[in-house]
C-alpha positions as a Python dict, from the first residue, in 0.01 Angstrom:
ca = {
    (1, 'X'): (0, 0, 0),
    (2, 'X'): (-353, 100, -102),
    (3, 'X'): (-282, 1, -483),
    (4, 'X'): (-116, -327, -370),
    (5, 'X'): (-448, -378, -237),
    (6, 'X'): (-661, -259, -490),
    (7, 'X'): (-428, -487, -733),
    (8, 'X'): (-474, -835, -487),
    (9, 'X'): (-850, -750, -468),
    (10, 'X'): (-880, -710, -894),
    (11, 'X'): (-655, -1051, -914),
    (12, 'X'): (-819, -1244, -708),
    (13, 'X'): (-1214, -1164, -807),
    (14, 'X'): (-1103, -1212, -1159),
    (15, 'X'): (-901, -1546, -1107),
    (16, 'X'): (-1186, -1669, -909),
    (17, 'X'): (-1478, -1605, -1171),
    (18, 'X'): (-1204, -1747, -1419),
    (19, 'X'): (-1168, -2095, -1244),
    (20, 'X'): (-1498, -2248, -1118),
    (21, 'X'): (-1574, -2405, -809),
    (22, 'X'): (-1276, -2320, -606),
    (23, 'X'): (-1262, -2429, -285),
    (24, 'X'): (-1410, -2124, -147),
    (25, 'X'): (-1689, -2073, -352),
    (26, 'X'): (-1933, -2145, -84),
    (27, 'X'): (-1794, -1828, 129),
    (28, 'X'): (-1942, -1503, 146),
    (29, 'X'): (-1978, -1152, 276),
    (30, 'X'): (-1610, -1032, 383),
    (31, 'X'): (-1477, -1344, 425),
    (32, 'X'): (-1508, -1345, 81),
    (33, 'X'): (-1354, -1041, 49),
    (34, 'X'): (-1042, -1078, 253),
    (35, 'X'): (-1005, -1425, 76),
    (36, 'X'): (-1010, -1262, -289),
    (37, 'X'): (-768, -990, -180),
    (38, 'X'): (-523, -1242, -17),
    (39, 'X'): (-498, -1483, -248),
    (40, 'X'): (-467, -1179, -521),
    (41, 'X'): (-202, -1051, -303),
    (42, 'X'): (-35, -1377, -302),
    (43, 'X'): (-105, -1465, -687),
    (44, 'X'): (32, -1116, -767),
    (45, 'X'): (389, -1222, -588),
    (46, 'X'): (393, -1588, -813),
    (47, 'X'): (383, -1405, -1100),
    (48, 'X'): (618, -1147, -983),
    (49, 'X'): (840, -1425, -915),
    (50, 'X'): (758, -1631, -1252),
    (51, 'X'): (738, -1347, -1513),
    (52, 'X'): (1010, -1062, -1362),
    (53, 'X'): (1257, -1273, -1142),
    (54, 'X'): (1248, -1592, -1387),
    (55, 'X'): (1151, -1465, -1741),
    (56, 'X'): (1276, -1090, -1700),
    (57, 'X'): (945, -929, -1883),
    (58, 'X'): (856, -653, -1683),
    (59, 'X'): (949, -435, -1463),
    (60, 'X'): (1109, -435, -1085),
    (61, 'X'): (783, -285, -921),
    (62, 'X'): (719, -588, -721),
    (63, 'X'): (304, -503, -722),
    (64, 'X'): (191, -254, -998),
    (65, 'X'): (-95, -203, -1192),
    (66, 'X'): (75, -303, -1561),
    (67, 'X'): (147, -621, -1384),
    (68, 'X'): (-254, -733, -1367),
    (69, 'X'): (-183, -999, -1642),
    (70, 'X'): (82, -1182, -1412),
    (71, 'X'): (-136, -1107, -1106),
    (72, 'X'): (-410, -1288, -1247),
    (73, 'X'): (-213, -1572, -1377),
    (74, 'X'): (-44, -1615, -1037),
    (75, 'X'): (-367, -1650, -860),
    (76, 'X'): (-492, -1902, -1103),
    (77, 'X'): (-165, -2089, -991),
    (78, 'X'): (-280, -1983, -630),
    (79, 'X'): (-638, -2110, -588),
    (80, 'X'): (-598, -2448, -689),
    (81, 'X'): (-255, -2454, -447),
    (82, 'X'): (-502, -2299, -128),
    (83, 'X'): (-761, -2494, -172),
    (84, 'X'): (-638, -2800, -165),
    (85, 'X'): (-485, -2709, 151),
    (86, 'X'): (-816, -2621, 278),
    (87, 'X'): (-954, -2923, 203),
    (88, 'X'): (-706, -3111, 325),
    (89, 'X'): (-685, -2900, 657),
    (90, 'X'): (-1099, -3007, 676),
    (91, 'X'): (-982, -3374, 628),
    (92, 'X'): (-736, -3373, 893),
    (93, 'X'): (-994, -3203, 1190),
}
């Protein structure tokens, strides 16, 4: 549980520094934090479901640490994906 964690939190800071000005750019203190490690979390089961279930490269640890790459890629799928949510939430109110 603690390493899925640790792997959601690594995913999403380095998907967000990878794809400028996300949607949440403007939050901060742990807000921030929870954000990065839930869209991490979230990124990390896209590419679970894109690289192991659909390609069959890796392995059938659902959220491991030799799965980063596929983390990362899923949360770069993510962001984009939440955000415009969020903005269209904001629209809506």
């Amino acid at each position: 549980m603690v390493g899925a964690l640790f792997l959601g939190f690594i995913a999403g800071v380095v998907a967000r520094v990878l794809m400028p000005g996300d949607a949440f750019r403007k939050m901060s203190g742990p807000v921030s934090w929870l954000v990065s490690v839930g869209l991490g979390l979230a990124g990390a089961m896209v590419g679970y479901v894109i690289f192991t279930l659909g390609f069959g490269i890796g392995d059938d640890d659902i959220v491991d640490w030799g799965g980063i790459l596929s983390a990362i890629i899923g949360t770069l799928i993510v962001i984009p994906i939440a955000g415009w949510l969020l903005r269209r939430s904001n629209r809506a109110s």
